[in-house]
Amino acid sequence: MKTIIQGKAFKFGDNINSDVIIPGQYLIYIDAERLSQHAFEVLGDDFPAKLRNYQILVAGRNFGCGSAREQAATAIRGLGINAVVASSFSRTFYRNAINDGLPIIECPDLHAAVEEGDDLRIDLAQALIFHRDRHYSFPKLPDSVRGILEMGGLAAYLKTQLTSPPRP
Amino acid sequence: MGMTIAQKILATKAGLSTAEPGEIVEAYPDLVMSHTATWRSVSVMNKIGATKLFDPERLAIVLDHISPAKSEKNAADQQVSRAFARKYGIRKFFDIDSGIAHLVLMEAGHVAPGDLIVGTDSHCTIYGSLGALGTGIGYTEVTSVWLTGKLWMKVPDTFRIVLSGEFAPGVFSKDLMLYLIGTLGADGCSYKSIEFYGDSVVGLSISERMTMANLAMEMGVKCAFFPPDAKTLEYLKNRLKEPDRYHPVYADTDAVYQKKLEVDLAQLEPMIACPHEVQNTKPIGEVVGKKIDQLFLGSCANAKYEDLAIAAQILKGRHIHPSVRLIVTPGSKNILLEAAESGVFKTLLEAGGLFTNPGCGACVGDGGALADGEVCLSTANRNFLGRMGSSKAEIYLCSPATLAASAIRGVISDPREFLQDAWASARGEEA
Ligand code: SF4
């Protein structure tokens, strides 16, 4: 995981649910590229292609609410999004993003200030977001979950945790 | 200081004497449920080369979301799940004939008060209807619990919701939850545990409690609880395989609640959740007359026997409006059996309903898809954009009684217009 994340922000409102992020019919897939082709497509307007021009999502409250589908995080990662900054996240999306290796940041003050296309610079180590001439701090992730993110997700982390299987 | 139910269960499952809100604990769940997502968890296991489960007895697998398979891909995915269950000797395996995971597991006695249950589904909160802590996780995390037996969990703050009074005729637990979700918002209970108390709780059937603990998810809860009582014991008496599994957990009298809310059930009216968010609720009077194309009586929220029976009571001797279609998807095989035996099945068929196999069905867009511009009135728990087919369709949510009344008129209608003295007897029967 990079400690500096930089890029253009796309802005969403409150309560973006995981059915909108990735509709149920695509849950038969688990690979990021495939899922990303359908991310946010119900919003019309050729959304999946449009979002590829952005690197950071900024959202309001309760981002990722609804279904516990892990593919919501995977699909966003597949779009080339390197971080999601929201005023708050739903519990399941928060866990899934960490487990999927997608950095997520809770920063309630940023949302109102950002406009679509703004440049953002996120310093994960310092827990700061730089926007225009201001910066915003955010709470660091608990140690127990940072390890998972740093390894790129739970599967990789788990692999290191397992003792080697018994030999036949 | 005293502890809430969530604090106590998490402390116990983490081997601690206390657990404070905000604390992160490593807890060992009693049960790990995976549904149609099972093959994904298996693929993670294969990817990391793991071959040993922490405890096969703690796994439960139910093939419910897209069942029977509707494509080669679904068939192959189900094949992976079946092969996995066989290979590892998973005894709590339920194939496509069984129904929706949540209802199937509770009916089969795999959910007991005080249990900690995680699963690949956000509506695991429903297990709180029996006093268990249920909460949803993703498929990779399920693999992790399969292998390590544990997961990190943050101990939530708890809201105490006190219910007084009785529902007026035609008003049900679904209406109460839509009212609460509309009032508190989609994140009104984010990360929180909620506990239901009050004189009115005693009168709520287990079926109604299931609806409530299920819908609580739509306010963002981590878990929701009905403290076990005589009704809980009655429901579980013949279901729990080992009688010593009944370990009710109660909050201490000096437990600390972050917020207290009171609701007088007598003040409530039938409610409708309008597109495309569950929190977008309105009293029925503001929506009456809205033209409908499809009605869906289904989902883990409201396709229990009691729900079908309430709809049948209104539809008995009547027929649905010629301009609508009614899809009935019983929550489980046992519910379908009960409906067949009691005559509810026949009543709904004769009224113009189409029965599909038990499972999630149209709730997740598996059959019963909507076309552009169509309107569906549904007893499910979500009305999100595009959830049932076209993203240009609309989904409204309601109780089974409102659904039945609306089916007759072909437009959203107030069930109180169809009131008969049978309401009281419908309530109180267990699903
Ligand atoms: S019935 Fe609907 S809400 Fe319930 S588990 Fe199935 S898809 Fe989810």
PDB file of N, CA and C in Angstrom, chain B residues 357-408:
ATOM      1  N   ASN B 357     -40.395 -20.984  -6.067  1.00  0.00           N
ATOM      2  CA  ASN B 357     -39.759 -21.826  -5.050  1.00  0.00           C
ATOM      3  C   ASN B 357     -39.234 -20.988  -3.889  1.00  0.00           C
ATOM      4  N   PRO B 358     -39.166 -21.598  -2.686  1.00  0.00           N
ATOM      5  CA  PRO B 358     -38.627 -20.883  -1.524  1.00  0.00           C
ATOM      6  C   PRO B 358     -37.210 -20.387  -1.793  1.00  0.00           C
ATOM      7  N   GLY B 359     -36.885 -19.212  -1.298  1.00  0.00           N
ATOM      8  CA  GLY B 359     -35.551 -18.637  -1.501  1.00  0.00           C
ATOM      9  C   GLY B 359     -35.657 -17.125  -1.557  1.00  0.00           C
ATOM     10  N   CYS B 360     -34.595 -16.478  -2.017  1.00  0.00           N
ATOM     11  CA  CYS B 360     -34.575 -15.014  -2.080  1.00  0.00           C
ATOM     12  C   CYS B 360     -35.389 -14.492  -3.266  1.00  0.00           C
ATOM     13  N   GLY B 361     -35.296 -15.192  -4.383  1.00  0.00           N
ATOM     14  CA  GLY B 361     -36.098 -14.847  -5.553  1.00  0.00           C
ATOM     15  C   GLY B 361     -35.987 -13.387  -5.959  1.00  0.00           C
ATOM     16  N   ALA B 362     -37.161 -12.786  -6.208  1.00  0.00           N
ATOM     17  CA  ALA B 362     -37.205 -11.443  -6.789  1.00  0.00           C
ATOM     18  C   ALA B 362     -36.562 -10.384  -5.894  1.00  0.00           C
ATOM     19  N   CYS B 363     -36.406 -10.656  -4.602  1.00  0.00           N
ATOM     20  CA  CYS B 363     -35.780  -9.686  -3.698  1.00  0.00           C
ATOM     21  C   CYS B 363     -34.419  -9.281  -4.226  1.00  0.00           C
ATOM     22  N   VAL B 364     -33.738 -10.234  -4.835  1.00  0.00           N
ATOM     23  CA  VAL B 364     -32.391  -9.958  -5.334  1.00  0.00           C
ATOM     24  C   VAL B 364     -32.368 -10.034  -6.866  1.00  0.00           C
ATOM     25  N   GLY B 365     -33.549  -9.878  -7.460  1.00  0.00           N
ATOM     26  CA  GLY B 365     -33.620  -9.833  -8.922  1.00  0.00           C
ATOM     27  C   GLY B 365     -33.497 -11.197  -9.583  1.00  0.00           C
ATOM     28  N   ASP B 366     -33.674 -12.282  -8.816  1.00  0.00           N
ATOM     29  CA  ASP B 366     -33.621 -13.622  -9.386  1.00  0.00           C
ATOM     30  C   ASP B 366     -35.045 -14.031  -9.756  1.00  0.00           C
ATOM     31  N   GLY B 367     -35.445 -13.730 -10.977  1.00  0.00           N
ATOM     32  CA  GLY B 367     -36.838 -13.923 -11.368  1.00  0.00           C
ATOM     33  C   GLY B 367     -37.617 -12.695 -10.948  1.00  0.00           C
ATOM     34  N   GLY B 368     -38.741 -12.460 -11.619  1.00  0.00           N
ATOM     35  CA  GLY B 368     -39.558 -11.306 -11.236  1.00  0.00           C
ATOM     36  C   GLY B 368     -38.895  -9.975 -11.507  1.00  0.00           C
ATOM     37  N   ALA B 369     -38.060  -9.929 -12.547  1.00  0.00           N
ATOM     38  CA  ALA B 369     -37.375  -8.672 -12.871  1.00  0.00           C
ATOM     39  C   ALA B 369     -38.383  -7.642 -13.390  1.00  0.00           C
ATOM     40  N   LEU B 370     -38.036  -6.386 -13.196  1.00  0.00           N
ATOM     41  CA  LEU B 370     -38.909  -5.289 -13.620  1.00  0.00           C
ATOM     42  C   LEU B 370     -38.395  -4.658 -14.912  1.00  0.00           C
ATOM     43  N   ALA B 371     -39.332  -4.210 -15.744  1.00  0.00           N
ATOM     44  CA  ALA B 371     -38.975  -3.512 -16.983  1.00  0.00           C
ATOM     45  C   ALA B 371     -38.898  -2.005 -16.716  1.00  0.00           C
ATOM     46  N   ASP B 372     -38.383  -1.274 -17.693  1.00  0.00           N
ATOM     47  CA  ASP B 372     -38.311   0.188 -17.596  1.00  0.00           C
ATOM     48  C   ASP B 372     -39.673   0.763 -17.226  1.00  0.00           C
ATOM     49  N   GLY B 373     -39.692   1.641 -16.266  1.00  0.00           N
ATOM     50  CA  GLY B 373     -40.917   2.360 -15.929  1.00  0.00           C
ATOM     51  C   GLY B 373     -41.900   1.576 -15.079  1.00  0.00           C
ATOM     52  N   GLU B 374     -41.600   0.299 -14.783  1.00  0.00           N
ATOM     53  CA  GLU B 374     -42.549  -0.481 -13.979  1.00  0.00           C
ATOM     54  C   GLU B 374     -42.421  -0.146 -12.490  1.00  0.00           C
ATOM     55  N   VAL B 375     -43.524  -0.420 -11.781  1.00  0.00           N
ATOM     56  CA  VAL B 375     -43.570  -0.160 -10.345  1.00  0.00           C
ATOM     57  C   VAL B 375     -43.848  -1.470  -9.622  1.00  0.00           C
ATOM     58  N   CYS B 376     -43.039  -1.760  -8.607  1.00  0.00           N
ATOM     59  CA  CYS B 376     -43.250  -2.971  -7.814  1.00  0.00           C
ATOM     60  C   CYS B 376     -43.521  -2.576  -6.359  1.00  0.00           C
ATOM     61  N   LEU B 377     -44.528  -3.202  -5.785  1.00  0.00           N
ATOM     62  CA  LEU B 377     -44.779  -3.054  -4.353  1.00  0.00           C
ATOM     63  C   LEU B 377     -44.323  -4.361  -3.715  1.00  0.00           C
ATOM     64  N   SER B 378     -43.460  -4.263  -2.706  1.00  0.00           N
ATOM     65  CA  SER B 378     -42.770  -5.450  -2.218  1.00  0.00           C
ATOM     66  C   SER B 378     -42.752  -5.484  -0.693  1.00  0.00           C
ATOM     67  N   THR B 379     -42.761  -6.700  -0.153  1.00  0.00           N
ATOM     68  CA  THR B 379     -42.637  -6.833   1.305  1.00  0.00           C
ATOM     69  C   THR B 379     -41.186  -7.006   1.732  1.00  0.00           C
ATOM     70  N   ALA B 380     -40.246  -6.857   0.809  1.00  0.00           N
ATOM     71  CA  ALA B 380     -38.828  -7.056   1.132  1.00  0.00           C
ATOM     72  C   ALA B 380     -38.293  -5.893   1.967  1.00  0.00           C
ATOM     73  N   ASN B 381     -36.991  -5.876   2.139  1.00  0.00           N
ATOM     74  CA  ASN B 381     -36.382  -4.893   3.020  1.00  0.00           C
ATOM     75  C   ASN B 381     -35.570  -3.832   2.281  1.00  0.00           C
ATOM     76  N   ARG B 382     -35.494  -3.931   0.951  1.00  0.00           N
ATOM     77  CA  ARG B 382     -34.696  -2.941   0.218  1.00  0.00           C
ATOM     78  C   ARG B 382     -35.393  -2.512  -1.062  1.00  0.00           C
ATOM     79  N   ASN B 383     -35.303  -1.235  -1.366  1.00  0.00           N
ATOM     80  CA  ASN B 383     -35.926  -0.701  -2.577  1.00  0.00           C
ATOM     81  C   ASN B 383     -34.903   0.040  -3.414  1.00  0.00           C
ATOM     82  N   PHE B 384     -33.644  -0.399  -3.335  1.00  0.00           N
ATOM     83  CA  PHE B 384     -32.550   0.321  -3.980  1.00  0.00           C
ATOM     84  C   PHE B 384     -32.678   0.323  -5.500  1.00  0.00           C
ATOM     85  N   LEU B 385     -32.161   1.378  -6.082  1.00  0.00           N
ATOM     86  CA  LEU B 385     -32.171   1.568  -7.528  1.00  0.00           C
ATOM     87  C   LEU B 385     -31.581   0.336  -8.231  1.00  0.00           C
ATOM     88  N   GLY B 386     -32.354  -0.231  -9.151  1.00  0.00           N
ATOM     89  CA  GLY B 386     -31.842  -1.335  -9.966  1.00  0.00           C
ATOM     90  C   GLY B 386     -31.826  -2.688  -9.275  1.00  0.00           C
ATOM     91  N   ARG B 387     -32.352  -2.783  -8.049  1.00  0.00           N
ATOM     92  CA  ARG B 387     -32.239  -4.051  -7.323  1.00  0.00           C
ATOM     93  C   ARG B 387     -33.079  -5.169  -7.951  1.00  0.00           C
ATOM     94  N   MET B 388     -34.175  -4.807  -8.606  1.00  0.00           N
ATOM     95  CA  MET B 388     -35.046  -5.834  -9.193  1.00  0.00           C
ATOM     96  C   MET B 388     -35.152  -5.654 -10.704  1.00  0.00           C
ATOM     97  N   GLY B 389     -34.022  -5.599 -11.391  1.00  0.00           N
ATOM     98  CA  GLY B 389     -34.068  -5.450 -12.846  1.00  0.00           C
ATOM     99  C   GLY B 389     -33.751  -4.032 -13.251  1.00  0.00           C
ATOM    100  N   SER B 390     -34.615  -3.448 -14.073  1.00  0.00           N
ATOM    101  CA  SER B 390     -34.320  -2.136 -14.670  1.00  0.00           C
ATOM    102  C   SER B 390     -34.020  -1.048 -13.635  1.00  0.00           C
ATOM    103  N   SER B 391     -33.038  -0.198 -13.965  1.00  0.00           N
ATOM    104  CA  SER B 391     -32.753   0.939 -13.089  1.00  0.00           C
ATOM    105  C   SER B 391     -33.754   2.069 -13.348  1.00  0.00           C
ATOM    106  N   LYS B 392     -34.657   1.839 -14.306  1.00  0.00           N
ATOM    107  CA  LYS B 392     -35.723   2.827 -14.536  1.00  0.00           C
ATOM    108  C   LYS B 392     -37.037   2.345 -13.920  1.00  0.00           C
ATOM    109  N   ALA B 393     -36.954   1.308 -13.082  1.00  0.00           N
ATOM    110  CA  ALA B 393     -38.151   0.813 -12.381  1.00  0.00           C
ATOM    111  C   ALA B 393     -38.156   1.377 -10.963  1.00  0.00           C
ATOM    112  N   GLU B 394     -39.317   1.263 -10.299  1.00  0.00           N
ATOM    113  CA  GLU B 394     -39.434   1.777  -8.935  1.00  0.00           C
ATOM    114  C   GLU B 394     -39.892   0.668  -7.996  1.00  0.00           C
ATOM    115  N   ILE B 395     -39.328   0.638  -6.793  1.00  0.00           N
ATOM    116  CA  ILE B 395     -39.735  -0.344  -5.793  1.00  0.00           C
ATOM    117  C   ILE B 395     -40.259   0.396  -4.563  1.00  0.00           C
ATOM    118  N   TYR B 396     -41.441   0.025  -4.129  1.00  0.00           N
ATOM    119  CA  TYR B 396     -42.028   0.540  -2.886  1.00  0.00           C
ATOM    120  C   TYR B 396     -42.106  -0.622  -1.900  1.00  0.00           C
ATOM    121  N   LEU B 397     -41.879  -0.336  -0.619  1.00  0.00           N
ATOM    122  CA  LEU B 397     -41.905  -1.405   0.392  1.00  0.00           C
ATOM    123  C   LEU B 397     -43.081  -1.215   1.348  1.00  0.00           C
ATOM    124  N   CYS B 398     -43.639  -2.342   1.796  1.00  0.00           N
ATOM    125  CA  CYS B 398     -44.799  -2.275   2.691  1.00  0.00           C
ATOM    126  C   CYS B 398     -44.949  -3.578   3.474  1.00  0.00           C
ATOM    127  N   SER B 399     -45.976  -3.642   4.303  1.00  0.00           N
ATOM    128  CA  SER B 399     -46.284  -4.860   5.059  1.00  0.00           C
ATOM    129  C   SER B 399     -47.074  -5.827   4.172  1.00  0.00           C
ATOM    130  N   PRO B 400     -47.164  -7.104   4.561  1.00  0.00           N
ATOM    131  CA  PRO B 400     -47.963  -8.063   3.789  1.00  0.00           C
ATOM    132  C   PRO B 400     -49.439  -7.658   3.684  1.00  0.00           C
ATOM    133  N   ALA B 401     -49.980  -7.002   4.708  1.00  0.00           N
ATOM    134  CA  ALA B 401     -51.390  -6.593   4.664  1.00  0.00           C
ATOM    135  C   ALA B 401     -51.591  -5.502   3.617  1.00  0.00           C
ATOM    136  N   THR B 402     -50.691  -4.527   3.620  1.00  0.00           N
ATOM    137  CA  THR B 402     -50.780  -3.447   2.627  1.00  0.00           C
ATOM    138  C   THR B 402     -50.604  -4.017   1.223  1.00  0.00           C
ATOM    139  N   LEU B 403     -49.722  -4.995   1.109  1.00  0.00           N
ATOM    140  CA  LEU B 403     -49.493  -5.618  -0.199  1.00  0.00           C
ATOM    141  C   LEU B 403     -50.768  -6.271  -0.715  1.00  0.00           C
ATOM    142  N   ALA B 404     -51.437  -7.018   0.172  1.00  0.00           N
ATOM    143  CA  ALA B 404     -52.644  -7.740  -0.251  1.00  0.00           C
ATOM    144  C   ALA B 404     -53.754  -6.764  -0.652  1.00  0.00           C
ATOM    145  N   ALA B 405     -53.937  -5.732   0.159  1.00  0.00           N
ATOM    146  CA  ALA B 405     -54.973  -4.746  -0.156  1.00  0.00           C
ATOM    147  C   ALA B 405     -54.679  -4.079  -1.500  1.00  0.00           C
ATOM    148  N   SER B 406     -53.415  -3.775  -1.728  1.00  0.00           N
ATOM    149  CA  SER B 406     -53.021  -3.089  -2.959  1.00  0.00           C
ATOM    150  C   SER B 406     -53.153  -4.012  -4.172  1.00  0.00           C
ATOM    151  N   ALA B 407     -52.957  -5.315  -3.959  1.00  0.00           N
ATOM    152  CA  ALA B 407     -53.090  -6.276  -5.057  1.00  0.00           C
ATOM    153  C   ALA B 407     -54.530  -6.282  -5.572  1.00  0.00           C
ATOM    154  N   ILE B 408     -55.457  -6.133  -4.653  1.00  0.00           N
ATOM    155  CA  ILE B 408     -56.875  -6.168  -5.033  1.00  0.00           C
ATOM    156  C   ILE B 408     -57.244  -4.934  -5.864  1.00  0.00           C
TER     157      ILE B 408
END
